[in-house]
XYZ file of C-alpha atoms in Angstrom:
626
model
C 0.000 0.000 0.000
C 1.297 3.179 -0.623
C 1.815 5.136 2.537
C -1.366 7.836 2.010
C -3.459 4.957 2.060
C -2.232 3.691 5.013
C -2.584 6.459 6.595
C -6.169 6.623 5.644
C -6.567 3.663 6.962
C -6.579 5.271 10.512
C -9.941 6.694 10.085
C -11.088 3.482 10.250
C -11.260 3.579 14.360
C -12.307 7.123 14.331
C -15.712 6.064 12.158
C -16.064 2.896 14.153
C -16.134 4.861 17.150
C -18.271 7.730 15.687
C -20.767 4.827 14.532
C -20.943 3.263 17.623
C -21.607 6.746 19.643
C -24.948 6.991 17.351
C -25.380 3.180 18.174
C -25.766 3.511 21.900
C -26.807 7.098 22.059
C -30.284 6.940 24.624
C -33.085 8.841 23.626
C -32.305 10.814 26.416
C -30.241 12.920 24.330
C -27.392 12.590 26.236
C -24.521 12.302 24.067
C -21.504 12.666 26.654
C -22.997 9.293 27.981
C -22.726 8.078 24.603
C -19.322 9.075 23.828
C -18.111 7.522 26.685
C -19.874 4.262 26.151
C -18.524 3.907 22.363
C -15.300 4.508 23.255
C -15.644 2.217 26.085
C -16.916 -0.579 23.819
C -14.178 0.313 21.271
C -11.365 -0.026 23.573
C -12.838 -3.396 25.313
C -13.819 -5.187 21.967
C -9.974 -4.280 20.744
C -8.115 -5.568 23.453
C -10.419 -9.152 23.555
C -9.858 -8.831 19.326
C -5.731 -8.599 20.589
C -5.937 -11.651 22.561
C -7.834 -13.817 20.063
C -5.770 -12.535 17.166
C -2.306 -13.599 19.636
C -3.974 -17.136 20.197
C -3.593 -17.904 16.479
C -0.432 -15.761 15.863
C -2.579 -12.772 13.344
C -1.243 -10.226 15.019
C -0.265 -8.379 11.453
C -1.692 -5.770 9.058
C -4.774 -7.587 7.248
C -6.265 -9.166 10.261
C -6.285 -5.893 11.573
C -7.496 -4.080 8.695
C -10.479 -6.734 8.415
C -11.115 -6.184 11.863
C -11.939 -2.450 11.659
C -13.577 -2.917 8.634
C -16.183 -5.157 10.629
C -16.547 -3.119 13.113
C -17.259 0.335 11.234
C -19.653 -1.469 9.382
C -21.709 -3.391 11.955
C -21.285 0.038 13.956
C -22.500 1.705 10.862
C -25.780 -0.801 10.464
C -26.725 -0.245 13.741
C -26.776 3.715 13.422
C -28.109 4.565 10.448
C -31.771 4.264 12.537
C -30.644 6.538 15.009
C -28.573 9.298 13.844
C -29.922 12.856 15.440
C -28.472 16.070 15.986
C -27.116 16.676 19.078
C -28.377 18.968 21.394
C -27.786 22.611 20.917
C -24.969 24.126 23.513
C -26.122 27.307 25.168
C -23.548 29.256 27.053
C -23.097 32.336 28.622
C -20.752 34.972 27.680
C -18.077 33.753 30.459
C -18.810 30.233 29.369
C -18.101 31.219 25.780
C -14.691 32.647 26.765
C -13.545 29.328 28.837
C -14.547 27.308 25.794
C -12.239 29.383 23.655
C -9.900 29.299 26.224
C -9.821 25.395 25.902
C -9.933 24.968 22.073
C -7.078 26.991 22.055
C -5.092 25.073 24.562
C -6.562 21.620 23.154
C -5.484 22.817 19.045
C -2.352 23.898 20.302
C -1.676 20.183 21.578
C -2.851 18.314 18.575
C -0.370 20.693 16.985
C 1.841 19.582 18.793
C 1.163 15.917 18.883
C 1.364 15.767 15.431
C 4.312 17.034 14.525
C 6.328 15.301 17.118
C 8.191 11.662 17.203
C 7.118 9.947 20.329
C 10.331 10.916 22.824
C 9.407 9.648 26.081
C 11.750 7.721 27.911
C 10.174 5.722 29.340
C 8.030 4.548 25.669
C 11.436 4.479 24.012
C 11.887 1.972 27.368
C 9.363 -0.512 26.928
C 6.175 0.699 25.547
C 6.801 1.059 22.351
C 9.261 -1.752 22.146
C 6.891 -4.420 22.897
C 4.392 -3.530 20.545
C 7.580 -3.845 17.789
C 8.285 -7.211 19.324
C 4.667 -8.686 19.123
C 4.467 -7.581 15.512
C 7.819 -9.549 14.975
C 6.497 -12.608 16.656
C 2.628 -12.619 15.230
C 2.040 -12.549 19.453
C 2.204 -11.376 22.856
C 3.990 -13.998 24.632
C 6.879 -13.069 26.496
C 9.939 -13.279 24.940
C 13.816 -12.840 25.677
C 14.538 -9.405 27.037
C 16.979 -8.017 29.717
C 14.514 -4.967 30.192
C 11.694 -7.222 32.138
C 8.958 -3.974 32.356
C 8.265 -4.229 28.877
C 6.886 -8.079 29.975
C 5.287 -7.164 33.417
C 3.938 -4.178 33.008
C 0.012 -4.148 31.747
C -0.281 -3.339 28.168
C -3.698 -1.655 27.587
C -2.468 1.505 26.038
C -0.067 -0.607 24.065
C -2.797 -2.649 22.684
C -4.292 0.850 21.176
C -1.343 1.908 19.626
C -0.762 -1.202 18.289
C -3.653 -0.846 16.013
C -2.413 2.714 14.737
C 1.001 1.071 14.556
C -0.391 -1.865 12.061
C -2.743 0.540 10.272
C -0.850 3.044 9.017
C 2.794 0.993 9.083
C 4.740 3.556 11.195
C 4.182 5.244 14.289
C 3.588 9.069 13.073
C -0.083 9.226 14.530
C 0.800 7.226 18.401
C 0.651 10.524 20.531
C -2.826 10.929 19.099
C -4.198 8.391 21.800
C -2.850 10.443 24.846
C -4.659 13.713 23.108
C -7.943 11.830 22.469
C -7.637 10.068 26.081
C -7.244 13.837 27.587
C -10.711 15.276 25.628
C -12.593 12.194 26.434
C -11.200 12.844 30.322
C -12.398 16.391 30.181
C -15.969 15.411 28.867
C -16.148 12.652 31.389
C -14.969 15.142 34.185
C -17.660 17.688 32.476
C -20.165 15.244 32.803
C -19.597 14.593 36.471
C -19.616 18.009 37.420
C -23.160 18.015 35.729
C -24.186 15.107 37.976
C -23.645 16.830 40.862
C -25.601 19.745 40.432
C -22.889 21.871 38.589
C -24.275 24.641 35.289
C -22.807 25.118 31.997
C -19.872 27.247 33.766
C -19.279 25.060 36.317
C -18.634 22.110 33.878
C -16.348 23.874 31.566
C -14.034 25.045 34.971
C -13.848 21.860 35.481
C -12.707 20.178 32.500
C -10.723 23.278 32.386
C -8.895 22.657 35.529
C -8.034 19.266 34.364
C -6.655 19.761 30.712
C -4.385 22.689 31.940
C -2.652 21.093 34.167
C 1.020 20.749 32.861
C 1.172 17.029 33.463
C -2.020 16.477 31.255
C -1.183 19.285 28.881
C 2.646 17.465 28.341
C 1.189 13.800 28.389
C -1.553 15.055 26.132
C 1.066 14.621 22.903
C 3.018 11.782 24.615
C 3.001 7.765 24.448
C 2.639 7.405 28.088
C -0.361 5.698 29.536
C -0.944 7.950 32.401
C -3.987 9.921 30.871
C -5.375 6.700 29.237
C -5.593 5.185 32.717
C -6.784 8.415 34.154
C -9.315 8.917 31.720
C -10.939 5.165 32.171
C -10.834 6.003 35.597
C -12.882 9.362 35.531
C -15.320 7.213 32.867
C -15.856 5.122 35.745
C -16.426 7.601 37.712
C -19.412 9.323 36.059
C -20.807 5.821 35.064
C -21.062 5.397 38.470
C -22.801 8.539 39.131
C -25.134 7.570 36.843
C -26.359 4.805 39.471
C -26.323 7.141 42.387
C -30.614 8.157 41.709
C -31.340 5.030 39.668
C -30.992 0.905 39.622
C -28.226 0.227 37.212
C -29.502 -1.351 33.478
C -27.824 -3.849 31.643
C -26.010 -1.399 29.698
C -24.921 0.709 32.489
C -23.337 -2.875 34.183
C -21.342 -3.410 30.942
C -20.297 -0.223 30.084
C -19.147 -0.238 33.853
C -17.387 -3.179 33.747
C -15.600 -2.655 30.301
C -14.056 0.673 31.625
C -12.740 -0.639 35.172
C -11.592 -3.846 32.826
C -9.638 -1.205 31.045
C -8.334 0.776 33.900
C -7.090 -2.683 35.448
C -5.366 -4.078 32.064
C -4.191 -0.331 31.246
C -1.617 0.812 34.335
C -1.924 -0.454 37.887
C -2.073 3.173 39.521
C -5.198 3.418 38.246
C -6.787 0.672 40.304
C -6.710 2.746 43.448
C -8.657 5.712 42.036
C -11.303 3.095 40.933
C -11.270 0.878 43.980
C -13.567 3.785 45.940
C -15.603 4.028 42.675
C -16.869 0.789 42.709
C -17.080 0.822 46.338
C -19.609 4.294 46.047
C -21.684 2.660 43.134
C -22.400 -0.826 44.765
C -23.519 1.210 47.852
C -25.925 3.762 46.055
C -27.535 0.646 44.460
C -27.512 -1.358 47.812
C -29.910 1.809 49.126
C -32.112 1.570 46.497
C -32.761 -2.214 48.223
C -31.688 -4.611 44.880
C -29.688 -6.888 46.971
C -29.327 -9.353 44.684
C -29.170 -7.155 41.218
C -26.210 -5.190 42.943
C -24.241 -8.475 44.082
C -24.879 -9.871 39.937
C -23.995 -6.288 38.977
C -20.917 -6.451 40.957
C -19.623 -9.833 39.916
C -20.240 -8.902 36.050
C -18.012 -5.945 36.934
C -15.475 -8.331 38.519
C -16.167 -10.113 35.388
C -15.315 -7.661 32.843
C -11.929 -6.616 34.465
C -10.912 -10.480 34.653
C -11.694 -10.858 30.782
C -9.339 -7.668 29.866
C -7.191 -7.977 32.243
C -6.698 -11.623 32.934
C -4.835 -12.831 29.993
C -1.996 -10.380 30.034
C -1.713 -10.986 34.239
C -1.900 -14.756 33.318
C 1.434 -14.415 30.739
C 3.076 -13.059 33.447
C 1.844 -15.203 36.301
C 3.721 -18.171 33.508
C 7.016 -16.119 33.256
C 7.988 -15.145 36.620
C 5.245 -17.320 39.009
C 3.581 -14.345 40.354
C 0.963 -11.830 38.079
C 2.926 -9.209 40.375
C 6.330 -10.388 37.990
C 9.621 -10.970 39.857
C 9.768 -11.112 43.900
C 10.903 -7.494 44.530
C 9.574 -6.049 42.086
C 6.479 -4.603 43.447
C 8.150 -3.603 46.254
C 11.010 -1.256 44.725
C 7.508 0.793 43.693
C 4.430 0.187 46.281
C 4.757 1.074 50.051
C 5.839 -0.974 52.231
C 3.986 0.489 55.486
C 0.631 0.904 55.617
C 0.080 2.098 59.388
C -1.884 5.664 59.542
C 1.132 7.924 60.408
C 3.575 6.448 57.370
C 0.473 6.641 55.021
C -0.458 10.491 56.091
C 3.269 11.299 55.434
C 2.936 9.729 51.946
C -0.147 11.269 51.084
C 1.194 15.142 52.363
C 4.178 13.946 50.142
C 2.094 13.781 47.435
C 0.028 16.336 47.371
C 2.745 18.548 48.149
C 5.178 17.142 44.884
C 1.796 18.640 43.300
C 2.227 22.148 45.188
C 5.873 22.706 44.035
C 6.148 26.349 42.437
C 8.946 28.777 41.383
C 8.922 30.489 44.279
C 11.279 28.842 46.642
C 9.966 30.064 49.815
C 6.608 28.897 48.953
C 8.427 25.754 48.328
C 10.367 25.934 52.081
C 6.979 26.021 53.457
C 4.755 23.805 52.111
C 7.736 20.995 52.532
C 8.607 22.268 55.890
C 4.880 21.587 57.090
C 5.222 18.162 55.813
C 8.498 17.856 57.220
C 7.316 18.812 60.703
C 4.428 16.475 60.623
C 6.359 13.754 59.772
C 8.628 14.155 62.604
C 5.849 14.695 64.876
C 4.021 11.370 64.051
C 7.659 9.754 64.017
C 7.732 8.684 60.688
C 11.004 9.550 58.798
C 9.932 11.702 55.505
C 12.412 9.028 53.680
C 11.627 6.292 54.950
C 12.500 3.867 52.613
C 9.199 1.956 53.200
C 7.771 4.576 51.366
C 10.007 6.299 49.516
C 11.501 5.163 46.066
C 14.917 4.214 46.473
C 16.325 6.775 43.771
C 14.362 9.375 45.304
C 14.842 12.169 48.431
C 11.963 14.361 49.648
C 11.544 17.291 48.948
C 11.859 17.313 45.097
C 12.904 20.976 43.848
C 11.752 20.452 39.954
C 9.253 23.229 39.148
C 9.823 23.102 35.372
C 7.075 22.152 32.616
C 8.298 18.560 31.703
C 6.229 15.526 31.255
C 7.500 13.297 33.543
C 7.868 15.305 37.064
C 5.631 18.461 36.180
C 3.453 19.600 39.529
C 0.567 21.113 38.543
C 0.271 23.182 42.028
C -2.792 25.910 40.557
C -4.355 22.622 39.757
C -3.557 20.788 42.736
C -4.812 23.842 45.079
C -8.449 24.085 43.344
C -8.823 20.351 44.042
C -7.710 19.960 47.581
C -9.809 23.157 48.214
C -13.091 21.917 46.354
C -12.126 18.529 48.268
C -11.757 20.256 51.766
C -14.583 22.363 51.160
C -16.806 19.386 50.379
C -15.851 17.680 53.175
C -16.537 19.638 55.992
C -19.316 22.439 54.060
C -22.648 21.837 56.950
C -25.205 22.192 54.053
C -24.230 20.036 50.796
C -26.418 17.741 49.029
C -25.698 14.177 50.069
C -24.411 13.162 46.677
C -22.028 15.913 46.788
C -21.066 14.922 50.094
C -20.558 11.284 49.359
C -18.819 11.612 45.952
C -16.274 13.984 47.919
C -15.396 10.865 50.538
C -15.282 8.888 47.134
C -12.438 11.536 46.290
C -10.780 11.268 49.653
C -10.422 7.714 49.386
C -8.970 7.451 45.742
C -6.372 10.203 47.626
C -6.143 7.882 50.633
C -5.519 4.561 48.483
C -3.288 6.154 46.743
C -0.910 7.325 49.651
C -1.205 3.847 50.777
C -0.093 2.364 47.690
C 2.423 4.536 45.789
C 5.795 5.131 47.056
C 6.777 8.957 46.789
C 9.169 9.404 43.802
C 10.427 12.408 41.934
C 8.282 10.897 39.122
C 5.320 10.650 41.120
C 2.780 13.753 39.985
C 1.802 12.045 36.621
C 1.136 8.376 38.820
C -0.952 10.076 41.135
C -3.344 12.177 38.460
C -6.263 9.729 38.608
C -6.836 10.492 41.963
C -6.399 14.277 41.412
C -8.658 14.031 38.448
C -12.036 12.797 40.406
C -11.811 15.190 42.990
C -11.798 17.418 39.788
C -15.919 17.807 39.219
C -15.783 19.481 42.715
C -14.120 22.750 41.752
C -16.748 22.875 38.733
C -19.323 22.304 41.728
C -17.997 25.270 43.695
C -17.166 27.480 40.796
C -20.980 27.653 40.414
C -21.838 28.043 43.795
C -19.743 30.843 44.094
C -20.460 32.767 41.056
C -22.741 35.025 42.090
C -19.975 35.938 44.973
C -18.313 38.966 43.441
C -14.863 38.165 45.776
C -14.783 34.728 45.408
C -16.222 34.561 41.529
C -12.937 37.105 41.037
C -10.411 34.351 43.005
C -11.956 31.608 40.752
C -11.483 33.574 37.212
C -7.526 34.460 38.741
C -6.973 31.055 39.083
C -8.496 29.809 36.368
C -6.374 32.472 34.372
C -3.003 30.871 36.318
C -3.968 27.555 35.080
C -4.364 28.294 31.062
C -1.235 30.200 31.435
C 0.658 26.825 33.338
C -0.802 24.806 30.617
C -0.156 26.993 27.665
C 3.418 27.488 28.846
C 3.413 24.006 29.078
C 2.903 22.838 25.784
C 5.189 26.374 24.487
C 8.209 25.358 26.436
C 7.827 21.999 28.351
C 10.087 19.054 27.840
C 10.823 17.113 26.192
C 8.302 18.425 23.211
C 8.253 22.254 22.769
C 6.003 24.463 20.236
C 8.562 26.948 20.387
C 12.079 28.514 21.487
C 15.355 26.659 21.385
C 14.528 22.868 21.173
C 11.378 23.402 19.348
C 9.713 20.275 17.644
C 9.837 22.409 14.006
C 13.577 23.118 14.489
C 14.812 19.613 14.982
C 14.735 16.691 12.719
C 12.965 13.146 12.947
C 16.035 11.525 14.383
C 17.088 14.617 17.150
C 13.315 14.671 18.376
C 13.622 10.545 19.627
C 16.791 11.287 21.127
C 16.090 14.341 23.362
C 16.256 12.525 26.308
C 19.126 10.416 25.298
C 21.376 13.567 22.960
C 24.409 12.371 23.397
C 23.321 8.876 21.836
C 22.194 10.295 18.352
C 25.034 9.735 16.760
C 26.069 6.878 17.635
C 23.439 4.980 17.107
C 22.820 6.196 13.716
C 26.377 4.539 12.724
C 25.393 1.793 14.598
C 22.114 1.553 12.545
C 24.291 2.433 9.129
C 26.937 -0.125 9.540
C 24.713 -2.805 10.013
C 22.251 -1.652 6.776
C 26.051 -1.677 5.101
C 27.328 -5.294 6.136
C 23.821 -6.674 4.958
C 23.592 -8.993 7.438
C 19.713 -10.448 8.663
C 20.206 -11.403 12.233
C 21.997 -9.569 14.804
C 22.143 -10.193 18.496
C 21.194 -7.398 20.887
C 23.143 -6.209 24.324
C 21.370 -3.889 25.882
C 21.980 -2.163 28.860
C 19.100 -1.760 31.400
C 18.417 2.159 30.682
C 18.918 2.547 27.094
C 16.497 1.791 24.027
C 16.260 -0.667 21.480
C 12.927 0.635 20.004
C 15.110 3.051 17.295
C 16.957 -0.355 16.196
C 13.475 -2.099 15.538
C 12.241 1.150 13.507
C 15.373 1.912 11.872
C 16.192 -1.972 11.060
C 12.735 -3.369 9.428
C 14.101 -6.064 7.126
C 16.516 -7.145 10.226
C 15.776 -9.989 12.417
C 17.025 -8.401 16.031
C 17.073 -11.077 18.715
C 18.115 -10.848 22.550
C 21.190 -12.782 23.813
C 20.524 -12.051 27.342
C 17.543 -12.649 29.220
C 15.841 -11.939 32.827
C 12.699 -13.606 31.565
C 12.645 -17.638 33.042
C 10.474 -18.762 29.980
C 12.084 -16.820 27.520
C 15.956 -18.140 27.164
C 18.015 -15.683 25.192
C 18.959 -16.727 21.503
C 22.796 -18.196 21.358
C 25.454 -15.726 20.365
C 26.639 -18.462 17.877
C 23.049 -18.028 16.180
C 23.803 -14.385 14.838
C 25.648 -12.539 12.000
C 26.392 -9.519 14.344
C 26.021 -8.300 17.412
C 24.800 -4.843 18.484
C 25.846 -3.027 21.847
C 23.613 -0.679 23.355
C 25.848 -1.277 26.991
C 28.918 -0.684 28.787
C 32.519 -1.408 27.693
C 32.214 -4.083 29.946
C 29.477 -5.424 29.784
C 29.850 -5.975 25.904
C 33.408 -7.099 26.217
C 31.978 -9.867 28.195
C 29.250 -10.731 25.199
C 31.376 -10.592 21.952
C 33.541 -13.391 21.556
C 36.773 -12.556 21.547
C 37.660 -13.652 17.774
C 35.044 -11.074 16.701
C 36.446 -7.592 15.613
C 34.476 -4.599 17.542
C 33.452 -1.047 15.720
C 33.070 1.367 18.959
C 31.175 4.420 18.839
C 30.900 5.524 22.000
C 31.463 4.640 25.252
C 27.909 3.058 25.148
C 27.307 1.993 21.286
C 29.322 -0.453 19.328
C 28.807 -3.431 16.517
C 30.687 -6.328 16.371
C 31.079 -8.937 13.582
C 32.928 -12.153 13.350
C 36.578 -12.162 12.341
């Protein structure tokens, strides 16, 4: 195919989603219900399609292809009875100005998102990498690698872009999922704020207060998963709303359980955001006294996140003997205390990574106080229990980049609309409850995730349902001259965070030294890695020139082999080391050439010692037989 019609091909998803939006649109009119449905169904039908297609070994271009055509048709049949108008949006002159406000922001990202490479570390790591290895085998099943997240890790993001990466044969359109996964988490968030009690205002502060945060705004044109677990999360969360005032139907259940199925097969910080959820919706369905509906509800829930979920936790229950992968491993990341004291320090931790400004002495503070608690409950702010090992509290990094960015204008609005929520005499009961819901996706959270210099974009689920509440309070306190001013200040702080954000963050910039139009293809995926540009490009070129077709690979631990598989299509690139027990590495004596993405010494130690070496840096080099 030539390449513009594979790139065509990517509408494919877009019009089986659009389809399947009119599908299961209710005659209610309420199409942010429907959105979130279809894309719920989308997702969950692709990552079963994934597993089947692994069981026989299709994972390849036409059984993908055939697969979307299917599904945009039968999504097609199925609307063409039911296609309406949606309802007309009505807003007021301020509401007007905060939509503008957000189109801007949100164009400005696609912008972006399209005309970067994806440059994340940690996708150069092992997200992207795996998706390159299951095309090579036809499967998912684990297979030699010395870098063992890109086996334990859950792969529902990577199951998304692998149908972008098959479609349109490159991977030119992958940040596109984190932008879509940040509009669907604004309308979700929207939707919530509308469910409990807020106005046209009120929802657009607080999908506003979501999509500017820097970490959303950088992740927004990113291959992380952070926001595509986030946003399954806040689905959840205003699916569950939905059965706060009524008995849950059949295709409330589903759509329930297909979205906590994807949170749980997507990323594993999600799970504590959701935990609450479910907890809230099995209780407002308890009160409407359906015993036994709720307890079938909540096992089809169960259900659906065992059928997403289960067969990747399964593959790596078979590799390492635990669905947790390698003893240790959960324990380098998840606390290790769980007593009140060590989990209060964590959570002020948290929150106040979140807080971090430019102004130091705001900074002193705000970590003092947390400081000063934690000696005063006797819990050592770095404890190790709770702390990751690489990390020391307090973290000083202010700066716009994707992987620490706090989002402390954000942060503020949420813990206030939380606090406020909390301890406000006359709420509405739903209010009330959905803010404990909030507290406890915070309060799991502490409990769970060990504080880490990385830890703002683990912990935005939780931040993101306590979101709704500042679009609850924004429209309570509108007609408040005072506090309606403090609202439109900080709403004004948070588009300028966000916009400088996506301007100047790291490590993809719209503009100034760095920017994405000023560097080429090859400088963009090496951002985070400059210095190892050049080197592997010779790497890369000596190989194309010795026309060899299977080379070994000795990678170390931190750096990438994803620009080999991209760069080296027609080359057969194999491990010969291995940390996986059911994966043995491939014999050295089974390859033309060996690459070495590692130390001096650790590739001395690989290359036999008849083979002549080509070094071209202290961390690249190719080796061939004599």
């Amino acid at each position: 195919m030539m390449p513009t019609a594979r790139t065509l091909l990517a509408l494919l998803p877009l019009a089986a989603l659009v389809f399947t939006v009119f599908a299961l649109r209710p005659s209610s009119q309420d199409t942010r219900q429907a959105v979130i449905r279809a894309a719920a169904t989308v997702a969950g039908v692709t990552v079963v399609v994934v597993e089947l297609l692994s069981l026989v070994g299709w994972i390849s271009t036409w059984p993908v292809i055939v697969y979307w055509l299917l599904f945009a048709g039968v999504s097609a049949f199925f609307a063409r009875r039911r296609l309406r108008m949606p309802e007309r949006l009505v807003l007021t002159n301020w509401g007007k100005v905060l939509a503008g406000a957000i189109g801007v922001l949100v164009l400005a990202e696609l912008v972006l998102a399209l005309a970067s490479s994806p440059n994340n570390f940690d996708s150069n790591h092992y997200h992207l990498t795996k998706v390159e290895h299951w095309i090579a085998d036809g499967d998912l099943d684990p297979y030699p690698t010395i870098q063992n997240q890109q086996i334990i890790l859950v792969p529902g993001a990577e199951y998304l872009l692998l149908q972008a990466r098959l479609l349109t044969g490159d991977d030119s359109l992958f940040n596109l999922l984190q932008w879509g996964a940040s509009l669907l988490g604004a309308l979700a968030i929207s939707r919530c704020a509308t469910q409990l009690g807020a106005g046209r205002t009120g929802q657009l502060v607080a999908a506003a207060v979501f999509l500017t945060a820097p970490a959303v705004a950088l992740e927004s044109t990113s291959t992380q998963n952070d926001l595509v677990v986030t946003t399954w999360v806040v689905c959840a969360a205003t699916l569950a709303l939905d059965g706060a005032r009524r008995v849950a139907t059949a295709g409330d259940v589903l759509s329930l359980a297909a979205v906590a199925g994807l949170t749980a097969v997507t990323k594993s910080t999600g799970l504590m955001a959701l935990a609450p959820i479910l907890v809230f919706w099995g209780i407002c369905q308890l009160r409407q006294r359906r015993l036994l509906r709720t307890v079938g509800a909540g096992l089809a829930v169960i259900a659906g996140m065992a059928v997403l979920a289960g067969p990747a936790l399964l593959r790596v229950n078979e590799a390492f003997g635990s669905p947790l992968g390698p003893p240790g491993y959960s324990a380098a990341l998840s606390t290790e205390r769980k007593d009140p004291p060590a989990v209060l320090v964590n959570g002020l931790r948290l929150a106040a990574s979140t807080l971090t400004t430019p102004i130091p002495a705001v900074n002193d503070a705000i970590n003092g106080t947390v400081i000063g608690i934690a000696h005063l409950v006797d819990v050592d702010p770095n404890d190790p229990k709770i702390t990751q090992w690489r990390s020391v509290f307090p973290g000083s990094r202010w700066k716009p980049d994707e992987d620490r960015s706090p989002y402390p204008v954000q942060s503020a609005l949420i813990l206030a609309a939380l606090a406020a929520a909390l301890v406000w005499r006359r709420l509405p009961p739903l209010v009330r409850a959905y803010a404990v819901t909030a507290l406890g996706a915070f309060i799991l959270t502490a409990a769970v995730v060990k504080w880490q210099d990385w830890g703002n974009r683990l912990i935005l689920p939780a931040f993101a349902v306590g979101a709704p509440l500042t679009g609850y309070w924004a429209d309570r306190l509108k007609s408040h001259r005072v506090a309606a001013t403090a609202v439109i200040v900080a709403l004004a702080a948070a588009f300028a965070s966000g916009g400088v954000a996506v301007a100047y963050g790291q490590p993809r910039r719209l503009v100034g030294q760095g920017s994405v139009f000023t560097l080429s293809d090859w400088e963009e995926r090496f951002v985070r890695l400059p210095d190892q540009a050049v080197p592997y490009q010779q790497a890369i070129d000596e190989i194309r020139a010795s026309g060899v077709r299977r080379v070994g690979l000795v990678m170390d631990g931190d750096l990438w082999e994803y620009q080999f598989q991209i760069s080296l299509p027609d080359v057969e690139l194999v491990a010969v080391e291995s940390v996986i027990p059911t994966a043995p590495p491939a014999p050295i004596s089974s390859v033309q050439a060996l690459i070495c993405a590692a130390t001096v010494e650790r590739c001395t130690q690989m290359v036999p010692p008849t083979w002549r070496v080509h070094r071209f840096s202290a961390m690249v080099a190719v080796a061939f037989p004599s």
